[in-house]
mmCIF file of C-alpha atoms in Angstrom:
data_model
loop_
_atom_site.group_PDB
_atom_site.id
_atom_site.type_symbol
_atom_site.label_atom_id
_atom_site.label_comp_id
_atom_site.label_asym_id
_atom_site.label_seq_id
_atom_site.Cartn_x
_atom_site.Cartn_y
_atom_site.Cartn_z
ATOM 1 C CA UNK A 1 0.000 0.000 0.000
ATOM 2 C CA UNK A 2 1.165 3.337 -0.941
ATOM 3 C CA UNK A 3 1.071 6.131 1.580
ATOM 4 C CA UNK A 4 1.220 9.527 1.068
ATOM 5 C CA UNK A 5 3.452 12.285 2.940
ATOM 6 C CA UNK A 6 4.385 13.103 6.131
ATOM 7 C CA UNK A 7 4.886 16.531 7.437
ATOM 8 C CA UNK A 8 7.249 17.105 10.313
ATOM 9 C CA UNK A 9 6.340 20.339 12.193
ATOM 10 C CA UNK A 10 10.342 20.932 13.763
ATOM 11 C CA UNK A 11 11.964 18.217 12.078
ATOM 12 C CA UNK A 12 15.330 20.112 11.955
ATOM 13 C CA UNK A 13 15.346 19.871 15.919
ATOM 14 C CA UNK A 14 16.354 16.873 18.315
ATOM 15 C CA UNK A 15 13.561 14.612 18.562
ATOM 16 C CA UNK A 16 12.381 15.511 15.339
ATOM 17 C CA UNK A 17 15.248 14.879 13.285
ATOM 18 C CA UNK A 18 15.756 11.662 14.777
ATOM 19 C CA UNK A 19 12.273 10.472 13.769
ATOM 20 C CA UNK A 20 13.079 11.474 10.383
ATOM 21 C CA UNK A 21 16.119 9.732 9.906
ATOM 22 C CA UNK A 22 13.724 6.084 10.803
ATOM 23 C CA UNK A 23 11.064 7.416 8.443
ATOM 24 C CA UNK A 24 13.667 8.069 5.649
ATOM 25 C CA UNK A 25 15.285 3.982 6.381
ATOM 26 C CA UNK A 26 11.622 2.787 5.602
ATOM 27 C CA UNK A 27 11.410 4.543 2.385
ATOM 28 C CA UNK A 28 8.734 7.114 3.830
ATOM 29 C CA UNK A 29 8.229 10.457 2.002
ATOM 30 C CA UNK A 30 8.570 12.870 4.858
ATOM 31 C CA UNK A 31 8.440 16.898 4.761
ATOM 32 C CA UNK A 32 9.863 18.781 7.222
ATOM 33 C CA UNK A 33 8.859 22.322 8.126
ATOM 34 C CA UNK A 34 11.409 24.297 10.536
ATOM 35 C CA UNK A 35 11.924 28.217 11.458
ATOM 36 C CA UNK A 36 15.379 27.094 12.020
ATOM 37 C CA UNK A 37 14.997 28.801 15.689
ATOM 38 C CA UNK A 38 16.787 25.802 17.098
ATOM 39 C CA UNK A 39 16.869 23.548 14.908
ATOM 40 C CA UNK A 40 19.830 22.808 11.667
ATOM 41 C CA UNK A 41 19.446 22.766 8.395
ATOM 42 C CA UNK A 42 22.319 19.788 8.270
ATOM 43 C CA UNK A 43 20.092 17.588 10.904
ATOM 44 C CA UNK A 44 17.632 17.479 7.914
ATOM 45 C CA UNK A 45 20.166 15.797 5.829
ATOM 46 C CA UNK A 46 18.912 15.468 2.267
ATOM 47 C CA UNK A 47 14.670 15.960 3.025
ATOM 48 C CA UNK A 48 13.054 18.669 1.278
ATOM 49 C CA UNK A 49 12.921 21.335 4.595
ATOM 50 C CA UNK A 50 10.352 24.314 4.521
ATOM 51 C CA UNK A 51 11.974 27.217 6.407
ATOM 52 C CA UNK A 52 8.564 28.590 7.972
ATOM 53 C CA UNK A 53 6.625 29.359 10.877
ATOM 54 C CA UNK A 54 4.005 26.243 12.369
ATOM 55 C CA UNK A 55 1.593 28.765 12.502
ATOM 56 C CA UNK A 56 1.809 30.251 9.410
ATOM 57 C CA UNK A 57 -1.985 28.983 8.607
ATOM 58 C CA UNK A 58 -1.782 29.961 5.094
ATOM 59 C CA UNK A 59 1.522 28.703 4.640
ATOM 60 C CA UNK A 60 0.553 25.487 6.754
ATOM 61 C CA UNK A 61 -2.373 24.592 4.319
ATOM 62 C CA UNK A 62 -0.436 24.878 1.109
ATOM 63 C CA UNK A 63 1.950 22.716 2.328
ATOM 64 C CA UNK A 64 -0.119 20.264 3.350
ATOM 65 C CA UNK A 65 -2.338 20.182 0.067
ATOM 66 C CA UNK A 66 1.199 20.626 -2.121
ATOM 67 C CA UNK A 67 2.734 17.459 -0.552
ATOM 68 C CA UNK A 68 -0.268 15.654 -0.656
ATOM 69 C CA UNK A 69 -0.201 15.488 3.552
ATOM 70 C CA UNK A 70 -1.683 12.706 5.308
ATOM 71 C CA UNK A 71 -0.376 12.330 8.756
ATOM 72 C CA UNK A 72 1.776 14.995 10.494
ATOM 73 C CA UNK A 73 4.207 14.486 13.415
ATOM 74 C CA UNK A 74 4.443 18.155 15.595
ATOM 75 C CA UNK A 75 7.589 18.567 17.449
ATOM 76 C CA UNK A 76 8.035 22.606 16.681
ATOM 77 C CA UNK A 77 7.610 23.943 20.046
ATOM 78 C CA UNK A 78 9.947 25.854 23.043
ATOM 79 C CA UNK A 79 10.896 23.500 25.869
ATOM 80 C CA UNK A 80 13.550 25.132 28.645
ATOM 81 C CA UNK A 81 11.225 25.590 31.462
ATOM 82 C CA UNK A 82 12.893 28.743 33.310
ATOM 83 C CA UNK A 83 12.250 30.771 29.694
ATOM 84 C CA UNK A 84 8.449 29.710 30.201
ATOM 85 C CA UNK A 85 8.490 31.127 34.044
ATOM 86 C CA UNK A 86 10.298 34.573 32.499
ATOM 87 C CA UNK A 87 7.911 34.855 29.320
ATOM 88 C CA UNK A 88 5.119 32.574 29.751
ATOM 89 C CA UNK A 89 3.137 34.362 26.721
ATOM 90 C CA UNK A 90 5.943 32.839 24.206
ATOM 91 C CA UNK A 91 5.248 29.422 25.216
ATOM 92 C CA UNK A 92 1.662 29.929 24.893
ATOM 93 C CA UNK A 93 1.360 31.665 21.258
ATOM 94 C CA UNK A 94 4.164 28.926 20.331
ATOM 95 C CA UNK A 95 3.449 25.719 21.776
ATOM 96 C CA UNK A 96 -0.567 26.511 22.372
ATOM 97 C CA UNK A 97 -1.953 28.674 19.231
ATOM 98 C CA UNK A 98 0.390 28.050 16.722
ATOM 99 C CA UNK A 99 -0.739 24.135 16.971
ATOM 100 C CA UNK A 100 -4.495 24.924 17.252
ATOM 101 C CA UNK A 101 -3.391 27.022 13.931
ATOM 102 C CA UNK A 102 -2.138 23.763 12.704
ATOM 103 C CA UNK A 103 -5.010 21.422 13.792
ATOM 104 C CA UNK A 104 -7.639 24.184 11.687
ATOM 105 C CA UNK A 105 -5.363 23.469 8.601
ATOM 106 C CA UNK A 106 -5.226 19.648 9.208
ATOM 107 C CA UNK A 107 -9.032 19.964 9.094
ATOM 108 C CA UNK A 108 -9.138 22.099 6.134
ATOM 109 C CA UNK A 109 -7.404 20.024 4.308
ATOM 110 C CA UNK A 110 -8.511 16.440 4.903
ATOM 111 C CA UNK A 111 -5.650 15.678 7.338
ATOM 112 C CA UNK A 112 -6.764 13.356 10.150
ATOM 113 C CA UNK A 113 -3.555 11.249 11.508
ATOM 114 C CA UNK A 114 -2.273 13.368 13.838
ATOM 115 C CA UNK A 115 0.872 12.492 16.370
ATOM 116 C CA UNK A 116 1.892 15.156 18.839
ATOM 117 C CA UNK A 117 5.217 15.875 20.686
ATOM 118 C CA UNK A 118 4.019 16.165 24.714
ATOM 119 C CA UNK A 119 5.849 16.192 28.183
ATOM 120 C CA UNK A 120 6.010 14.744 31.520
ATOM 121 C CA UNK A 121 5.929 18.105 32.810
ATOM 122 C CA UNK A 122 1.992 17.950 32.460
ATOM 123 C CA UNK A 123 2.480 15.752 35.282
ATOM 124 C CA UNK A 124 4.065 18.042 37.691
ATOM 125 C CA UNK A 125 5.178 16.670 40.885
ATOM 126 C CA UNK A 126 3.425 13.379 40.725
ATOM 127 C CA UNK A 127 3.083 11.335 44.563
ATOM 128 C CA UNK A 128 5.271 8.844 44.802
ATOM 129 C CA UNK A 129 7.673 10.274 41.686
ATOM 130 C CA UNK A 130 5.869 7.710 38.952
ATOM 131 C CA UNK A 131 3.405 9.485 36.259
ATOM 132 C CA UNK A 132 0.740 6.825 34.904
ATOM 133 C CA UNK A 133 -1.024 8.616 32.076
ATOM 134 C CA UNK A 134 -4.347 8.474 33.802
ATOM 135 C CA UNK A 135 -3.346 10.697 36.989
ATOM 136 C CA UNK A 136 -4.400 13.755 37.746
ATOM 137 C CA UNK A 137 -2.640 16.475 35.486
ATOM 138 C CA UNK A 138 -1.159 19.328 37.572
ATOM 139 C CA UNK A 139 1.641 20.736 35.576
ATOM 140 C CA UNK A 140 3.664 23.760 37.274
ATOM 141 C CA UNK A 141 5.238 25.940 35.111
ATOM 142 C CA UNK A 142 3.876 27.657 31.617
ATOM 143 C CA UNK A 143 5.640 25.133 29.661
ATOM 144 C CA UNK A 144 3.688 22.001 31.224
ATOM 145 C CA UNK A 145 0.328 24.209 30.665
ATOM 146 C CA UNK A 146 1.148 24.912 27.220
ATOM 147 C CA UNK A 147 1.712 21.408 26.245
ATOM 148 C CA UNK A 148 -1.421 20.185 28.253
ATOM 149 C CA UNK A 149 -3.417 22.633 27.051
ATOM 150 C CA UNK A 150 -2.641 21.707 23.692
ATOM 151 C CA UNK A 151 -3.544 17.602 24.479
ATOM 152 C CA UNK A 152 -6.962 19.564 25.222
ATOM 153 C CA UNK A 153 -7.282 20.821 21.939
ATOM 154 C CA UNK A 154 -6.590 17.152 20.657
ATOM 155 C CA UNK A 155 -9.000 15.814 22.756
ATOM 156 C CA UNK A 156 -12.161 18.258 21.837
ATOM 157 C CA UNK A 157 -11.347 18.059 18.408
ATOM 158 C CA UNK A 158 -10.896 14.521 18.201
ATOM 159 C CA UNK A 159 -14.657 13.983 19.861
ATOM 160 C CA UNK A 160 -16.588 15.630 17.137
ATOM 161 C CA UNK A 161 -14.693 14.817 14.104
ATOM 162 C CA UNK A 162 -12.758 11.340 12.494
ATOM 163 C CA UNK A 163 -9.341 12.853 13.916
ATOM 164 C CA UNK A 164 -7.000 10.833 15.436
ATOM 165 C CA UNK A 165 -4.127 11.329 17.008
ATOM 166 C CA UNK A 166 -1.281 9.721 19.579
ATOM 167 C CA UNK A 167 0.138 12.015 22.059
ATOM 168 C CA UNK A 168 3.365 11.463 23.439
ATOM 169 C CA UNK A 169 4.335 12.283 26.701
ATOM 170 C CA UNK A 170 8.525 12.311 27.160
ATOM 171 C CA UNK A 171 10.344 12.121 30.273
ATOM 172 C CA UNK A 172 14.038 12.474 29.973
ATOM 173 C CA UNK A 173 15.459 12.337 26.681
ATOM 174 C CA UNK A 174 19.469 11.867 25.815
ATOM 175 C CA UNK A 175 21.444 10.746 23.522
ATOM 176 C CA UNK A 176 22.569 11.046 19.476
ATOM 177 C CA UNK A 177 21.558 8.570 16.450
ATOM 178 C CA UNK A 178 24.044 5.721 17.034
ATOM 179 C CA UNK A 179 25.927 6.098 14.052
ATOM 180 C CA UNK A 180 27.113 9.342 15.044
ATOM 181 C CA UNK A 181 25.126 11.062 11.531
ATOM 182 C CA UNK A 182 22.931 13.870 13.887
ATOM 183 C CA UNK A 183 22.186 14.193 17.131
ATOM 184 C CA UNK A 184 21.772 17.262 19.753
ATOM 185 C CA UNK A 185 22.868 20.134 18.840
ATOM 186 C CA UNK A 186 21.369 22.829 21.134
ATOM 187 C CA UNK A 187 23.554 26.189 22.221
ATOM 188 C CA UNK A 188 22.934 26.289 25.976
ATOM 189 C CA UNK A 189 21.610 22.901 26.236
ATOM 190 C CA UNK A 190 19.906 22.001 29.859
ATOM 191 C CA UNK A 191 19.509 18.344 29.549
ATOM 192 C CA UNK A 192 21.946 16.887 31.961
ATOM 193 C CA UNK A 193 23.836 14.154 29.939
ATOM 194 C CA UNK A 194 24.446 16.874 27.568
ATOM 195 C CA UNK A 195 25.651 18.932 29.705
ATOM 196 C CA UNK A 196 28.152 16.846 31.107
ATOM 197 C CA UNK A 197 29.268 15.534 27.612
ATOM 198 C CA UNK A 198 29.978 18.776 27.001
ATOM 199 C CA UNK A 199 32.191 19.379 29.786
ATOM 200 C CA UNK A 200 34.162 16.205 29.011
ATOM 201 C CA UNK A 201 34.814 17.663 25.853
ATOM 202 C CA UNK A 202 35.987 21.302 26.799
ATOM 203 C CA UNK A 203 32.762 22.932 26.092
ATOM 204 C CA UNK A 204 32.237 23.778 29.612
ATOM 205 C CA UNK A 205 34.099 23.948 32.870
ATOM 206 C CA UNK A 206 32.091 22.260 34.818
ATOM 207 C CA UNK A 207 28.808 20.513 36.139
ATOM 208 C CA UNK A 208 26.319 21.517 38.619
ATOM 209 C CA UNK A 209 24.435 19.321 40.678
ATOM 210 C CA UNK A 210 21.067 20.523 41.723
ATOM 211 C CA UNK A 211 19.882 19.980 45.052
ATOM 212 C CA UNK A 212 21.684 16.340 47.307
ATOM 213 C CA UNK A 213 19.548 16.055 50.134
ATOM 214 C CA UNK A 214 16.399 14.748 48.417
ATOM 215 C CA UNK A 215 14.772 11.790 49.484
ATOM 216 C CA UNK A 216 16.581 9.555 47.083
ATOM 217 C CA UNK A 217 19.620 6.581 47.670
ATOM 218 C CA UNK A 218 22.111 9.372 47.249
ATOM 219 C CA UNK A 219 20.514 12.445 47.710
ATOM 220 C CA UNK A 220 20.367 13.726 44.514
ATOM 221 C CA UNK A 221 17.115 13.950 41.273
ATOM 222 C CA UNK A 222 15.861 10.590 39.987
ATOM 223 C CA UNK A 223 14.692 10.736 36.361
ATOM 224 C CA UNK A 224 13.861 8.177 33.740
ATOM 225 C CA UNK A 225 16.147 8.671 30.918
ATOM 226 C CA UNK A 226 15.276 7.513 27.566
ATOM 227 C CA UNK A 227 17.247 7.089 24.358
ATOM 228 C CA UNK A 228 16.444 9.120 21.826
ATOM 229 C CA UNK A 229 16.704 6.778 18.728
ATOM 230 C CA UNK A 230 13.768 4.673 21.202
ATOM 231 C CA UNK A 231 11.759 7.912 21.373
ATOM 232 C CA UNK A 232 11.768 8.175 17.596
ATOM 233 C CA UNK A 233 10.953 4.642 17.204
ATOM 234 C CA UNK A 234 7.573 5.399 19.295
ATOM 235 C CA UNK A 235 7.168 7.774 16.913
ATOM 236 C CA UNK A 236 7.084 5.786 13.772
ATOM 237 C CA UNK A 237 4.971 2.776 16.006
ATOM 238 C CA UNK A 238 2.612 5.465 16.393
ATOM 239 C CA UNK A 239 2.358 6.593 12.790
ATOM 240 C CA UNK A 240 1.849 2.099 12.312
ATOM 241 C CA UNK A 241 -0.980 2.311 15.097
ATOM 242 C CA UNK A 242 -2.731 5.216 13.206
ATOM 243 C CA UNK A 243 -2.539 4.312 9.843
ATOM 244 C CA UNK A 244 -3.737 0.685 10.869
ATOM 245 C CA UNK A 245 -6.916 2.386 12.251
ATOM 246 C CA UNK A 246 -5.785 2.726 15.967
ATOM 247 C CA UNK A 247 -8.044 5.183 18.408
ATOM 248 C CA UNK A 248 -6.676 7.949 19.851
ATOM 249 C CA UNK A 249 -4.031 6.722 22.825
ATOM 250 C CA UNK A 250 -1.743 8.938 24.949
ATOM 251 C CA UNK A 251 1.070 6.959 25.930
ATOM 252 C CA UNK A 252 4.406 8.016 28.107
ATOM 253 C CA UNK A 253 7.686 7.357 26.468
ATOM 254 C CA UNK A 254 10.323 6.178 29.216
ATOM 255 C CA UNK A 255 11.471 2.693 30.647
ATOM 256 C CA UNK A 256 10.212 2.906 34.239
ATOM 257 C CA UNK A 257 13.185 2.908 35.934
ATOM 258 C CA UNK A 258 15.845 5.808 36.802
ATOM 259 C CA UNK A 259 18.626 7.425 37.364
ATOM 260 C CA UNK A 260 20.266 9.610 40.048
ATOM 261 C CA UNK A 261 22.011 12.384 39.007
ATOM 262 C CA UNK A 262 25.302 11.089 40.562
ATOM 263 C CA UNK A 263 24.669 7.893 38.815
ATOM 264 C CA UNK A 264 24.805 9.481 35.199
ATOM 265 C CA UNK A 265 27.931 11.628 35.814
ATOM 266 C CA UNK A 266 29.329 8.585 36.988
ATOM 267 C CA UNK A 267 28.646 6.821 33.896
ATOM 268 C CA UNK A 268 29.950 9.652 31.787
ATOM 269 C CA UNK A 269 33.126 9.761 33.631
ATOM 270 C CA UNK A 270 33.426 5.765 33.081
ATOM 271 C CA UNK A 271 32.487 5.803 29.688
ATOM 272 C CA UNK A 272 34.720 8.709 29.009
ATOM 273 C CA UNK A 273 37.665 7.890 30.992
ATOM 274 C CA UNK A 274 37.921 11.157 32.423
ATOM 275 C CA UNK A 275 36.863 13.028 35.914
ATOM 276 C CA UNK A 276 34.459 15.844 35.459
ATOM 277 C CA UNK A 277 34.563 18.962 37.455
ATOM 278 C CA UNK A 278 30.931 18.546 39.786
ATOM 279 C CA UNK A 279 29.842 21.548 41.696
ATOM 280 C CA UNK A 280 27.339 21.233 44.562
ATOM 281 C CA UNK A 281 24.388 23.276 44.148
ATOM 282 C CA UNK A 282 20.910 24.082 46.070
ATOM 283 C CA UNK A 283 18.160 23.275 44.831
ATOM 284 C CA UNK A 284 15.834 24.064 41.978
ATOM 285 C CA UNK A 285 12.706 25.088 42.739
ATOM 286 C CA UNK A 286 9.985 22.907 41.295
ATOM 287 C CA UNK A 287 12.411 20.035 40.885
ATOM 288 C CA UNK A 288 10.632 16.472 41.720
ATOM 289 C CA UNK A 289 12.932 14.445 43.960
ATOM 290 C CA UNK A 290 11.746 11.305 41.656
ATOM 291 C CA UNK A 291 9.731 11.391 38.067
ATOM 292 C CA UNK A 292 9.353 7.973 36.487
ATOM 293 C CA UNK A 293 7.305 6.782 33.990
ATOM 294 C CA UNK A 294 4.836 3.970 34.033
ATOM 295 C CA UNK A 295 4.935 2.939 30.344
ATOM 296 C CA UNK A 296 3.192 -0.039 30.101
ATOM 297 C CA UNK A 297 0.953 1.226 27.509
ATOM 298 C CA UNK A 298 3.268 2.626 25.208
ATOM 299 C CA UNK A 299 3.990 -1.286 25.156
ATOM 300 C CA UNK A 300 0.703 -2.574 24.808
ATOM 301 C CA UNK A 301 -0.787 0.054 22.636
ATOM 302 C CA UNK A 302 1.916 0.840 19.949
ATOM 303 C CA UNK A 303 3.684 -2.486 20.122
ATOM 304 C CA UNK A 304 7.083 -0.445 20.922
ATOM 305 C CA UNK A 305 10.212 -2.883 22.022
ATOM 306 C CA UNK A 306 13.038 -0.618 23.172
ATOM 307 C CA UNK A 307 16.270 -1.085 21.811
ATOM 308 C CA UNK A 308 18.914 0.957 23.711
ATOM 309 C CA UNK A 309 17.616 0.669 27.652
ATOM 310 C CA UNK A 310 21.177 1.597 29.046
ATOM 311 C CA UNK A 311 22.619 4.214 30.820
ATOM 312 C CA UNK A 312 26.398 3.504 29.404
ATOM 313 C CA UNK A 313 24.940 2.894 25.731
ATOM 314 C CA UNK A 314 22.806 6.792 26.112
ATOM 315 C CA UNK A 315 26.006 8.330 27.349
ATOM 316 C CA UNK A 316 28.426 6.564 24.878
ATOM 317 C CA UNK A 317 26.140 8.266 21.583
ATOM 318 C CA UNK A 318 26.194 11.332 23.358
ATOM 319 C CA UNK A 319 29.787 11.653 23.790
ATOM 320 C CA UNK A 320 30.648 10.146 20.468
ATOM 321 C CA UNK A 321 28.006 13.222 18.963
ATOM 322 C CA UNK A 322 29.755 15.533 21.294
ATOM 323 C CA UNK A 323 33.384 14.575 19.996
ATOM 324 C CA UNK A 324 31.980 14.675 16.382
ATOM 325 C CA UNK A 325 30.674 18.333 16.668
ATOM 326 C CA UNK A 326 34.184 19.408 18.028
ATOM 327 C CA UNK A 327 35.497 18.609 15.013
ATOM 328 C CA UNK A 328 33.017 19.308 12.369
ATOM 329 C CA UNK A 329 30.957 22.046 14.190
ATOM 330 C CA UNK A 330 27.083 23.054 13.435
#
């Protein structure tokens, strides 16, 4: 059977790329519209990219009509929760308007596949530090609301219409494509193995530890880390699960288990052969002391295996993508 396109709303970012780079091995025809904001034109690679903004509505239902658009993947959206405290309205009109201005040109033009880029942070603080996707939704910062929110929109639209969609809700996501062709490339990245990548590799002189005294083995912020390449490959189970008639699901992506914060810097050190400089810091407010996932569903639903559930195989990618960009820099 013969599909027709996929659009990829911030396929030139992260996640996005990643799941592009699957969709391309299965012979997919994907189209990938980025403002370039934070995402690369070389994470793209050779797919046609759209330089443009996701809620450009005009713009949004040419391209979709154009490319013949059956199922789009949304990823475009700003993520670093401080900047949503500081400017809250930013993360609103980007993450919350500009994808109901996307979901009115879906509808427009016959688009009814939908698969949507969420967070764990519409969690909040969960009791206990484990999220099940049926809890009570209690997010605590503008970038959690902006994201739920947005599952909202899903939801009403999805009740009086034939849309369907799969919402994705990410907890901790690290590490590059493991052949070293893409992977993070963010200037004043936050997410920890990152971070401390970087700092093996001269990019920074340090690493701060946020907050030791939790109620945790060692004192220090459990999360449930997931490999990217896994994320994407939820991703493209989802787009399977839709196209083979699935209802609407929301499903965390994560394995369950986690990490301290010692515990990864002690696996980059390992990996890397190398001490890192760690600074001791208080803590952030709003941090969790634990935030797990319960991803059963994601199992049972989509059918997804993961591949790369290991904290030395997530930091080796990283700092192989980290070594890579010293030399050939984005």
């Amino acid at each position: 059977m013969t599909h027709k396109a996929i659009l990829i709303t911030g396929g030139a970012g992260y996640i996005g790329s990643h799941v592009l780079l699957q969709l391309q091995a299965r012979g997919e025809r994907a189209i990938v519209l980025d403002n370039l904001y934070t995402g690369f034109r070389q994470a793209v690679r050779d797919a046609p990219l759209i330089v443009g903004d996701v809620g450009d509505r005009p713009l949004l239902e040419r391209v979709l009509r154009e490319h013949e658009v059956d199922t789009v993947m949304h990823f475009a959206a700003n993520t670093i929760v401080p900047e949503s405290v500081r400017d809250p309205l930013k993360y609103y009109g980007n993450n919350t308007c500009a994808t109901r201005n996307l979901l009115e040109a879906c509808m427009q033009q016959g688009v009814r596949q939908f698969v949507f880029s969420s967070t764990a942070a519409v969690y909040g603080i969960p009791a206990g530090g484990i999220a099940s996707e049926d809890m009570a939704l209690t997010p605590i910062n503008p970038y959690g609301s902006s994201k739920l929110v947005s599952e909202w929109i899903l939801r009403d639209l999805a009740a009086v219409s034939d849309f369907r969609y799969v919402s994705l809700r990410y907890f901790n996501v690290a590490g590059s494509d493991t052949q070293t062709r893409i992977g993070q490339a963010t200037r004043k990245a936050t997410l920890l193995v990152k971070v401390a990548c970087e700092a093996i590799v001269g990019k920074r002189s340090h690493v701060s530890v946020y907050g030791t005294d939790y109620d945790t083995p060692d004192g220090t912020g459990v999360r449930d880390y997931i490999h990217v390449e896994d994320l994407a490959r939820a991703h493209v189970d989802a787009l399977d699960y839709l196209r083979g008639g699935g209802a609407t699901a929301i499903c965390n992506c994560g394995y369950g288990h986690g990490y301290s914060v010692r515990q990864v810097l002690e696996s980059v050190q390992r990996v890397a052969g190398k001490a890192l400089q760690i600074r001791e810091e208080a803590r952030r407010e709003g941090d969790p002391p634990t935030l797990i996932a319960r991803a059963e569903r994601v199992r049972s639903v989509l059918g997804w295996v993961p591949r790369l559930d290991d904290l030395d195989a997530i930091v080796t990618s990283s700092l192989r993508w980290e070594e890579k960009l010293q030399r050939e820099p984005w």
